[in-house]
mmCIF file of C-alpha atoms and ligand atoms in Angstrom:
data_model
loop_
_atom_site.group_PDB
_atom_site.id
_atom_site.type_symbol
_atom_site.label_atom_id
_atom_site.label_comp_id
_atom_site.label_asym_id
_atom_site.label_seq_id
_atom_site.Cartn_x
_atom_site.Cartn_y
_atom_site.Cartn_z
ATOM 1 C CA UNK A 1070 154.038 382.717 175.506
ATOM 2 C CA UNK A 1071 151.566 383.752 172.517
ATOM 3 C CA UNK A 1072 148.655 381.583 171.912
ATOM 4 C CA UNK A 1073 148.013 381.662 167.564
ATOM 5 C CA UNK A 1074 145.738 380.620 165.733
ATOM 6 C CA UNK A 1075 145.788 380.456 161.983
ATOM 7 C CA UNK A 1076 141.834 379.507 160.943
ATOM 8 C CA UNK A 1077 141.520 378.272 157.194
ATOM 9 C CA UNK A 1078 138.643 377.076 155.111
ATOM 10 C CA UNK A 1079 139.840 373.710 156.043
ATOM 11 C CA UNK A 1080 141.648 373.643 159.073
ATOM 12 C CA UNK A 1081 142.622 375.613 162.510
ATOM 13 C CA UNK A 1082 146.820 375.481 163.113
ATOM 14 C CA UNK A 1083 147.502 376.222 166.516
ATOM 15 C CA UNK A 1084 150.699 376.984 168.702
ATOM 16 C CA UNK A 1085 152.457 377.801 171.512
ATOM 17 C CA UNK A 1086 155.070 380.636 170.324
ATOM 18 C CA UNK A 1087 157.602 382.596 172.066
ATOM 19 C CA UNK A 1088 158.988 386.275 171.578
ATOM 20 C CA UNK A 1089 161.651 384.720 169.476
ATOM 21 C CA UNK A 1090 158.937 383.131 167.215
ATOM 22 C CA UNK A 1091 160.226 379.747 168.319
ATOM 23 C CA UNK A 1092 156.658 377.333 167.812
ATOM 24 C CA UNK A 1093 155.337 374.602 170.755
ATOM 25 C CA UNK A 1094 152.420 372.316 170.948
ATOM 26 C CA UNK A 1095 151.437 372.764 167.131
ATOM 27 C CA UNK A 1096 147.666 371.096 166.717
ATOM 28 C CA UNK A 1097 145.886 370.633 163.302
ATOM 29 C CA UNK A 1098 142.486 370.965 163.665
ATOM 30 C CA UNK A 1099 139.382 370.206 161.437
ATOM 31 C CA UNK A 1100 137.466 373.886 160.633
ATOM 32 C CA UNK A 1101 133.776 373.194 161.749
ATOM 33 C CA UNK A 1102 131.423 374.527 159.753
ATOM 34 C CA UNK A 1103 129.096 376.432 163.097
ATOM 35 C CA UNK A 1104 130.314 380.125 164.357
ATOM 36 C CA UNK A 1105 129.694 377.773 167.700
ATOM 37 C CA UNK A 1106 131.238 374.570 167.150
ATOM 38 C CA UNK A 1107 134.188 376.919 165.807
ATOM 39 C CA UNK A 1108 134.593 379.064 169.115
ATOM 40 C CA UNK A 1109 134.556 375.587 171.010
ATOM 41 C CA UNK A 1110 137.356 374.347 169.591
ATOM 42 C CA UNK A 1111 139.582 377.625 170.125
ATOM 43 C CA UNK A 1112 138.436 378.137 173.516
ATOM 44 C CA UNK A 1113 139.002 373.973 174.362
ATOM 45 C CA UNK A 1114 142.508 374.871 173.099
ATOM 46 C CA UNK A 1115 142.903 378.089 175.055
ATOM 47 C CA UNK A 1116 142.001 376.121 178.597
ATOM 48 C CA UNK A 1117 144.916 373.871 178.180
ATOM 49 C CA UNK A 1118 146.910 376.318 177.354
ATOM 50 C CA UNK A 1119 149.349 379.352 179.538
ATOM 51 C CA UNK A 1120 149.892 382.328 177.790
ATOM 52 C CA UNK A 1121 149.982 386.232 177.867
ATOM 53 C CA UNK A 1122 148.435 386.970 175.178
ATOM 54 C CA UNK A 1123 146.255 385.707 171.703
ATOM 55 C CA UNK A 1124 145.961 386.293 168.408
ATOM 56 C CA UNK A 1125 143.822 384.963 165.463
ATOM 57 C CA UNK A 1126 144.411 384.969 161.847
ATOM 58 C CA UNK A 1127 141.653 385.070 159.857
ATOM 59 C CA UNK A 1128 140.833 384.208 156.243
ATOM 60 C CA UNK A 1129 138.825 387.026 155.048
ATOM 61 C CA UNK A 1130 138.834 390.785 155.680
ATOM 62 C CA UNK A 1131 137.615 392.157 159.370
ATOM 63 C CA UNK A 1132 137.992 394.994 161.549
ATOM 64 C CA UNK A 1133 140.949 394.581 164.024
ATOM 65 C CA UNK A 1134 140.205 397.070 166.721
ATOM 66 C CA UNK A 1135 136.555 396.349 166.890
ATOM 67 C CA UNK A 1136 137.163 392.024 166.657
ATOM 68 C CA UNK A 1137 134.635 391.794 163.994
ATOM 69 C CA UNK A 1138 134.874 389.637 160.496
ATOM 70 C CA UNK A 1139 133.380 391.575 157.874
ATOM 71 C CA UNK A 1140 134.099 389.327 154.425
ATOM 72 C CA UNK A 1141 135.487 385.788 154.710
ATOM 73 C CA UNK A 1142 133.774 384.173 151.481
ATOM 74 C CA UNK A 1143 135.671 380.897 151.909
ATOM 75 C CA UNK A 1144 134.025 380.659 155.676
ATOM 76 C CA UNK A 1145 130.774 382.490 156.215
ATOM 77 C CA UNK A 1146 129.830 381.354 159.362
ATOM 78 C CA UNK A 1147 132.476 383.725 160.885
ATOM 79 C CA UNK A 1148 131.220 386.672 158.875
ATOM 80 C CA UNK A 1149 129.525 389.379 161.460
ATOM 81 C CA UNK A 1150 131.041 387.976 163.889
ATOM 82 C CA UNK A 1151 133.756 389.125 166.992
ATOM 83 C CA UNK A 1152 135.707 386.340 167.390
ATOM 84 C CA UNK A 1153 137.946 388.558 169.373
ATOM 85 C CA UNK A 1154 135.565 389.742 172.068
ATOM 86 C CA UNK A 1155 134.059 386.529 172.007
ATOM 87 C CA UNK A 1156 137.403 384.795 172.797
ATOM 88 C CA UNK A 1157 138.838 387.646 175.034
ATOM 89 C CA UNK A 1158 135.301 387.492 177.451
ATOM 90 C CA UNK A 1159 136.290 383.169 177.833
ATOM 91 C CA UNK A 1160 140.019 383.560 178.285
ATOM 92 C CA UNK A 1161 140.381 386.798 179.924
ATOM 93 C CA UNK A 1162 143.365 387.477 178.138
ATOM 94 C CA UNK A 1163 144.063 390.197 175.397
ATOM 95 C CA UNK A 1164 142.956 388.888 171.941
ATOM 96 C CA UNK A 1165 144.032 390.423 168.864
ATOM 97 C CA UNK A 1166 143.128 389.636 165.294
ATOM 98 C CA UNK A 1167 144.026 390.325 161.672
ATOM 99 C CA UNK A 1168 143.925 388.766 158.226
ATOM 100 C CA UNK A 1169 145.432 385.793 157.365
ATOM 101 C CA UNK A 1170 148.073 386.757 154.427
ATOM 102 C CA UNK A 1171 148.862 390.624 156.566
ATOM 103 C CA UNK A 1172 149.854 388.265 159.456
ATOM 104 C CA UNK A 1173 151.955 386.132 156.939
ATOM 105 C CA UNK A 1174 153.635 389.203 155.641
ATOM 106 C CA UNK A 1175 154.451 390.524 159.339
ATOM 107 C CA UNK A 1176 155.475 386.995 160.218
ATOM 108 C CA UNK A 1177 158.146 387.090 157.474
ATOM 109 C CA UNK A 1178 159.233 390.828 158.590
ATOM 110 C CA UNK A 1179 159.347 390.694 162.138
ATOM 111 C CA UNK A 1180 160.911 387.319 162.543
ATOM 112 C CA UNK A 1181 163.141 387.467 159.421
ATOM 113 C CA UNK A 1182 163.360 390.606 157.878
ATOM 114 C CA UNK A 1183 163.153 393.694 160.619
ATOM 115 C CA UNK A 1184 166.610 394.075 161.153
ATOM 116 C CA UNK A 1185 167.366 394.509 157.335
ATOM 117 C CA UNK A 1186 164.970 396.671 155.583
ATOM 118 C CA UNK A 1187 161.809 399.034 156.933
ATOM 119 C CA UNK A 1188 159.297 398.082 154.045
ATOM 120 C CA UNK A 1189 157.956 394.595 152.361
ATOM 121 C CA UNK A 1190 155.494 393.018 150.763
ATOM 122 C CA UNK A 1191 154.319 389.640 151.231
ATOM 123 C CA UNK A 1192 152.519 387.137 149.160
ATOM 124 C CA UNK A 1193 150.642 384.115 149.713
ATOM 125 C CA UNK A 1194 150.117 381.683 146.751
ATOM 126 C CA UNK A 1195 147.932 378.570 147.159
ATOM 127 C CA UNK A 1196 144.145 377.974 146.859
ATOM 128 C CA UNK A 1197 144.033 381.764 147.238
ATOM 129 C CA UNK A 1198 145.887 384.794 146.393
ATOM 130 C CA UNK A 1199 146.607 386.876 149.609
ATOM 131 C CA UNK A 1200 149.072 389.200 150.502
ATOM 132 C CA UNK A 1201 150.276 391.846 153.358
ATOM 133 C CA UNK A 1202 152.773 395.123 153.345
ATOM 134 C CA UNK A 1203 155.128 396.345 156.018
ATOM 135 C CA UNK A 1204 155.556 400.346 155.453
ATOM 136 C CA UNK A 1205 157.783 401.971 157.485
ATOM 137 C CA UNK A 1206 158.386 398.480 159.560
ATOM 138 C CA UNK A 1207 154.972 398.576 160.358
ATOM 139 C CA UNK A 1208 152.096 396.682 158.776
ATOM 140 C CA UNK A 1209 150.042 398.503 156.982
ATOM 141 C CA UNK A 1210 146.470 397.981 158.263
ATOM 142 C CA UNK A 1211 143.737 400.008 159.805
ATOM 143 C CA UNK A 1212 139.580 399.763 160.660
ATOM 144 C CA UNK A 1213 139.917 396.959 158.530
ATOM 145 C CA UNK A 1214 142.021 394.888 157.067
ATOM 146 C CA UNK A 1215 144.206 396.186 154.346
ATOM 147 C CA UNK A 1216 145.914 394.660 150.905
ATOM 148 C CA UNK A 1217 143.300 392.683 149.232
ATOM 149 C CA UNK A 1218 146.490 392.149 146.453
ATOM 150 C CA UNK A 1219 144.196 389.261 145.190
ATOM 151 C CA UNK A 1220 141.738 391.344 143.891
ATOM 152 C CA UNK A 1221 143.511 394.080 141.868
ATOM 153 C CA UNK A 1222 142.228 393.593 138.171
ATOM 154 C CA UNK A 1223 144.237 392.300 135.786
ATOM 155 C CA UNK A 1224 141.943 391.818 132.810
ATOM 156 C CA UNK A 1225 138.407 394.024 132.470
ATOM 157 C CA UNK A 1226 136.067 391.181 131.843
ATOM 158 C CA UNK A 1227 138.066 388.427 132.724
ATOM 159 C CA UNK A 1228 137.414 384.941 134.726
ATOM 160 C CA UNK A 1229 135.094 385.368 137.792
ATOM 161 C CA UNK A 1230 136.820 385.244 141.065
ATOM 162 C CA UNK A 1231 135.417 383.781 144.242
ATOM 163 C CA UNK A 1232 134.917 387.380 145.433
ATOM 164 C CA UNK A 1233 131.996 388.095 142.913
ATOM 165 C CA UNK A 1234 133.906 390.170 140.723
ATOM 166 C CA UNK A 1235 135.688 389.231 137.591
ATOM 167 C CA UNK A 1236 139.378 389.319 136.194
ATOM 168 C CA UNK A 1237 140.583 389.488 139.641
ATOM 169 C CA UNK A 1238 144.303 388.638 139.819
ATOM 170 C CA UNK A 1239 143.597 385.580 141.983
ATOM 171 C CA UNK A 1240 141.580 384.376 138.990
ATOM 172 C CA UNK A 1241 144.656 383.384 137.090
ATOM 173 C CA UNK A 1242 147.025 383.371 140.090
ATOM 174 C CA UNK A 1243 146.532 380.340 142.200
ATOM 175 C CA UNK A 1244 145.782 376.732 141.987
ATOM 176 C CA UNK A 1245 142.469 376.584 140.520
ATOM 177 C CA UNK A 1246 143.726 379.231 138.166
ATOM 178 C CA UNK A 1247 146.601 376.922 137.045
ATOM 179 C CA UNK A 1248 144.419 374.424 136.398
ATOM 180 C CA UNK A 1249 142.071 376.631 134.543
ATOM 181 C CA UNK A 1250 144.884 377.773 132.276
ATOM 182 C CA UNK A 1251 146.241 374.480 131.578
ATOM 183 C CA UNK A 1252 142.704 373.165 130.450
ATOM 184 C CA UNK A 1253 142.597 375.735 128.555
ATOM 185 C CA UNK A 1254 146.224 375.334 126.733
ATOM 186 C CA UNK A 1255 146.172 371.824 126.418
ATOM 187 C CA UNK A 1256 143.005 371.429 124.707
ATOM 188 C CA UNK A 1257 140.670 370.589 127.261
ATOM 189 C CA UNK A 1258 143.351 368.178 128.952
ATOM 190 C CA UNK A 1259 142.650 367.403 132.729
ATOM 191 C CA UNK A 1260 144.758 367.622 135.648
ATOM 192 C CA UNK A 1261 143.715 366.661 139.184
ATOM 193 C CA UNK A 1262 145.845 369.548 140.885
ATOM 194 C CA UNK A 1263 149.223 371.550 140.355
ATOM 195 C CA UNK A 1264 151.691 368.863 141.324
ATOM 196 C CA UNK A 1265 150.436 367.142 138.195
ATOM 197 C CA UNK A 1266 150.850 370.501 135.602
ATOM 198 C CA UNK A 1267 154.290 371.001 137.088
ATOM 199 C CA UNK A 1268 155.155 367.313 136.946
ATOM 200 C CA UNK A 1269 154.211 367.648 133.191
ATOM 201 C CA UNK A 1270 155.543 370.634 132.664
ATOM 202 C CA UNK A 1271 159.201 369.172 133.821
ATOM 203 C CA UNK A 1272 159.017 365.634 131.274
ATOM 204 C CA UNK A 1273 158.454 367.864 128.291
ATOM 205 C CA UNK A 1274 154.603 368.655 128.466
ATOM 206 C CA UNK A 1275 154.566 372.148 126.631
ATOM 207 C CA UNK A 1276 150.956 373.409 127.509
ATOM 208 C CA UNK A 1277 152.367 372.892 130.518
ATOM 209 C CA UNK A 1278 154.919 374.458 130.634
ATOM 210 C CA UNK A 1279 153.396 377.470 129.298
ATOM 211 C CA UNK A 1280 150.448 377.265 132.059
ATOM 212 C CA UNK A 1281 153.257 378.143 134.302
ATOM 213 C CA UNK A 1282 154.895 380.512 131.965
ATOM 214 C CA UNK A 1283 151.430 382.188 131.756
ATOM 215 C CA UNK A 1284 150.873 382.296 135.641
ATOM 216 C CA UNK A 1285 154.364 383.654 136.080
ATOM 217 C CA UNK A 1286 153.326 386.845 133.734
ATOM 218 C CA UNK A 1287 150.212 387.464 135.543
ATOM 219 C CA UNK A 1288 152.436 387.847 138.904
ATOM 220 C CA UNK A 1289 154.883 390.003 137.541
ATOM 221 C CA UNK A 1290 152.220 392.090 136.400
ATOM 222 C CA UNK A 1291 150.396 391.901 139.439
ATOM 223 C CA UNK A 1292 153.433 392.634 141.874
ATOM 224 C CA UNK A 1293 154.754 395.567 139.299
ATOM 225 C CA UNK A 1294 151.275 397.213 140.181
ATOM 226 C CA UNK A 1295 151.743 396.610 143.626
ATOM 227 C CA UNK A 1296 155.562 397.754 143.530
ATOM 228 C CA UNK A 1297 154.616 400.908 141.221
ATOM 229 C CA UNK A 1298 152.421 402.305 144.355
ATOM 230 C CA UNK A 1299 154.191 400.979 147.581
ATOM 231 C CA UNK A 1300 157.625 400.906 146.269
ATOM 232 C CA UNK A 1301 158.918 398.208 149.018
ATOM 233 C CA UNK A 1302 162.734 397.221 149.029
ATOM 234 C CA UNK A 1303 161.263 393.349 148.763
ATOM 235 C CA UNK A 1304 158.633 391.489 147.814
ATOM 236 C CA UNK A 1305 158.931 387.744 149.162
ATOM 237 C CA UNK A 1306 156.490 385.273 147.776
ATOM 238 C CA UNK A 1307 155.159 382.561 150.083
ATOM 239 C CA UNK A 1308 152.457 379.703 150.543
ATOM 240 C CA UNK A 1309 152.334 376.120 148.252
ATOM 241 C CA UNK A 1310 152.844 377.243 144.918
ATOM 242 C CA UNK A 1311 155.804 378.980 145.668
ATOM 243 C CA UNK A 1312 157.954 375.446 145.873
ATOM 244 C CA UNK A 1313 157.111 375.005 142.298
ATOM 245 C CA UNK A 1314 159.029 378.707 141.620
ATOM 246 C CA UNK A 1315 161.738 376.834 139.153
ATOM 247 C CA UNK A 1316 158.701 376.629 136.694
ATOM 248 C CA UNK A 1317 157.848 380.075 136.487
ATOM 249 C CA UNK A 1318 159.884 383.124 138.725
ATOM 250 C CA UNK A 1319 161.895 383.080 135.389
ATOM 251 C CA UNK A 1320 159.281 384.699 133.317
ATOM 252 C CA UNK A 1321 158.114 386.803 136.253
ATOM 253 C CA UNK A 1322 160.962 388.481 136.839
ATOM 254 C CA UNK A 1323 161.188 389.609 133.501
ATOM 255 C CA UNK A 1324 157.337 390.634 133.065
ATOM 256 C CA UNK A 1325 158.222 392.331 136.607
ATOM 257 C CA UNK A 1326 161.074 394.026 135.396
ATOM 258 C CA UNK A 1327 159.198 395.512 131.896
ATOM 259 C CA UNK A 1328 156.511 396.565 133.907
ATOM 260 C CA UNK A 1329 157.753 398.331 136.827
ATOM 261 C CA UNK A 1330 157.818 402.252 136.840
ATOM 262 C CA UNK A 1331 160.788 403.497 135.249
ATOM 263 C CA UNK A 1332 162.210 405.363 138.447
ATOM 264 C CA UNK A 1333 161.852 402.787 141.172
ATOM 265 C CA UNK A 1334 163.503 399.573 138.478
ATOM 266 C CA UNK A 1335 166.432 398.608 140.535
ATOM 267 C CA UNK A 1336 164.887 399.391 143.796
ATOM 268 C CA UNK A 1337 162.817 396.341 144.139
ATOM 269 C CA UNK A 1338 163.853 392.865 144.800
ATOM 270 C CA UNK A 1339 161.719 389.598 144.945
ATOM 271 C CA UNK A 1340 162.626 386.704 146.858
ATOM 272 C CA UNK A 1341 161.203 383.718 148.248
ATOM 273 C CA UNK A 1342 159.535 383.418 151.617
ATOM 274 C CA UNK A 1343 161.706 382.449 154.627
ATOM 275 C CA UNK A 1344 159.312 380.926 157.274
ATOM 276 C CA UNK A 1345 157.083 379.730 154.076
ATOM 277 C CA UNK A 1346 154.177 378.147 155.833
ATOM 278 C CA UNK A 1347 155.046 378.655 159.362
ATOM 279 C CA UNK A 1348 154.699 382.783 158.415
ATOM 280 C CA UNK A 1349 150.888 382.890 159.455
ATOM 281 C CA UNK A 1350 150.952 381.560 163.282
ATOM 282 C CA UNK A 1351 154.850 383.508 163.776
ATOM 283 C CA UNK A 1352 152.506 386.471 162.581
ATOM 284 C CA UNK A 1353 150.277 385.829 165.174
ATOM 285 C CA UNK A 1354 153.280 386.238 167.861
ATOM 286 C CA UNK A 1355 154.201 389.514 166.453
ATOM 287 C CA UNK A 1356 151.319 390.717 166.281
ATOM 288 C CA UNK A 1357 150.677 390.205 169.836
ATOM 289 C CA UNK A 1358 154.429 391.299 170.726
ATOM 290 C CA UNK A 1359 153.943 394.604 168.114
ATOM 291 C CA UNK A 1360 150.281 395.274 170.233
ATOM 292 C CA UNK A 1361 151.242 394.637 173.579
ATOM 293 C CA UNK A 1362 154.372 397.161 173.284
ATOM 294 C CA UNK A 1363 152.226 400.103 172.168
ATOM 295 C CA UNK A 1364 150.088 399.587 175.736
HETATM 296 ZN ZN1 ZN B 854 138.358 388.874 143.367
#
């Protein structure tokens, strides 16, 4: 058994998985806001636990082989940190770690994907933009962390982005972007959150609709730029925002298809995620079943 944890801005998922990816004793737990308070609740889980091996997803960039977290701007208190020594010295067991979205995209490809195709790329849509790529069915990763597909620009001088830069694709591309866009289009008209823009956009709303119609152009831009340099057979979009893909995969597909490099058109499909959000924790199984094997 692989002990995996998934740490977000707001909460820790935990599990219990297998080497056939098969989930036990899933726990939803509050993020604390102290490196400490933080470390206490993994190692409280990892007492109660049996297992082989850990791993630990993320949300920010870090360094893999050295353990330590280099950039997570939605939870500083792990930045400069080594969760992975830290958690490998109290366990005694091998700890690996990765970011969140690369261990979504290996998730998808080792558990769903790795006996059809050798390269992938994985989104994550929600209150971020992340993503991951499988090259040559491996993940593409190294000192640190790899595929900040969030932060590609998409427009010199556009909205800031929660990394400090501006026109990021994340900007436009997730939920506060959605809402940004529809505020925008609808004439200063409010929406609490997305469920509410797509609800509108379904009864006949029209700024909504085009909010999504929008949002679907700046991801087929985004994953043509992706496509034009990695060239994978799929790209598979994941997290929340992906249920709502009725509104808007239409129009990306086509912006997708217009902007794609001439020679690979044809050679790239898109698809939906699989494991959807269950990807980031069966990442951190084969992550641990991908590091193990090469000891
Ligand atoms: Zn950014």
């Amino acid at each position: 058994m692989f002990l995996c944890f998934d740490i977000g801005g707001t909460n820790i998922k935990s599990c219990l998985t297998n080497a056939s990816g098969v989930c036990a004793d899933k726990a939803v737990t509050p993020t604390p806001n102290s490196y400490t308070e933080l470390m206490n609740v993994l190692t409280g889980i990892a007492e109660n636990a049996e297992f082989e091996a850990c791993a630990v997803a993320v949300p920010g960039t870090c360094a893999p082989k050295s353990g330590e977290t280099i950039f997570a701007p939605n939870l500083p208190c792990i930045n400069g940190k080594n969760i992975k020594n830290d958690l490998q010295n109290t366990t005694r067991k091998p700890v690996f770690i990765e970011n969140d979205a690369n261990l979504a995209a290996l998730g998808e490809y080792y558990f769903v994907e790795k006996n059809n195709i050798s390269s992938m790329v994985f989104l994550t849509i929600g209150t971020g933009l992340g993503g991951g790529a499988v090259l040559n069915g491996e993940l593409l990763t190294s000192d640190i962390s790899l595929f900040e597909a969030g932060h590609i620009n998409i427009e010199p001088d556009g909205r800031p982005c929660g990394c400090g830069k501006k026109g990021c694709l994340e900007a436009y591309v997730n939920t506060s972007g959605i809402l940004e866009t529809y505020h925008m289009l609808s004439a200063h008209g409010h929406a609490d959150n997305v469920n509410m823009v797509y609800s509108a956009s379904k009864t006949g709303d029209k700024a909504a609709a085009l909010t999504f119609e929008v949002f679907g152009g700046y991801l087929g831009i985004g994953m043509a730029s992706l496509a034009n340099i990695l060239v994978p057979e799929k790209i598979k979009i994941g997290g929340g925002i992906s249920e709502m893909s009725d509104a808007f995969l239409g129009h990306t597909l086509k912006v997708f298809a217009k902007n794609i490099y001439p020679a690979y058109r044809n050679r790239v499909s898109i698809e939906l995620s699989t494991l959807k959000n269950s990807a980031g924790l069966k990442g951190c199984a084969a992550l641990c079943l991908t590091q193990l094997s090469k000891n």
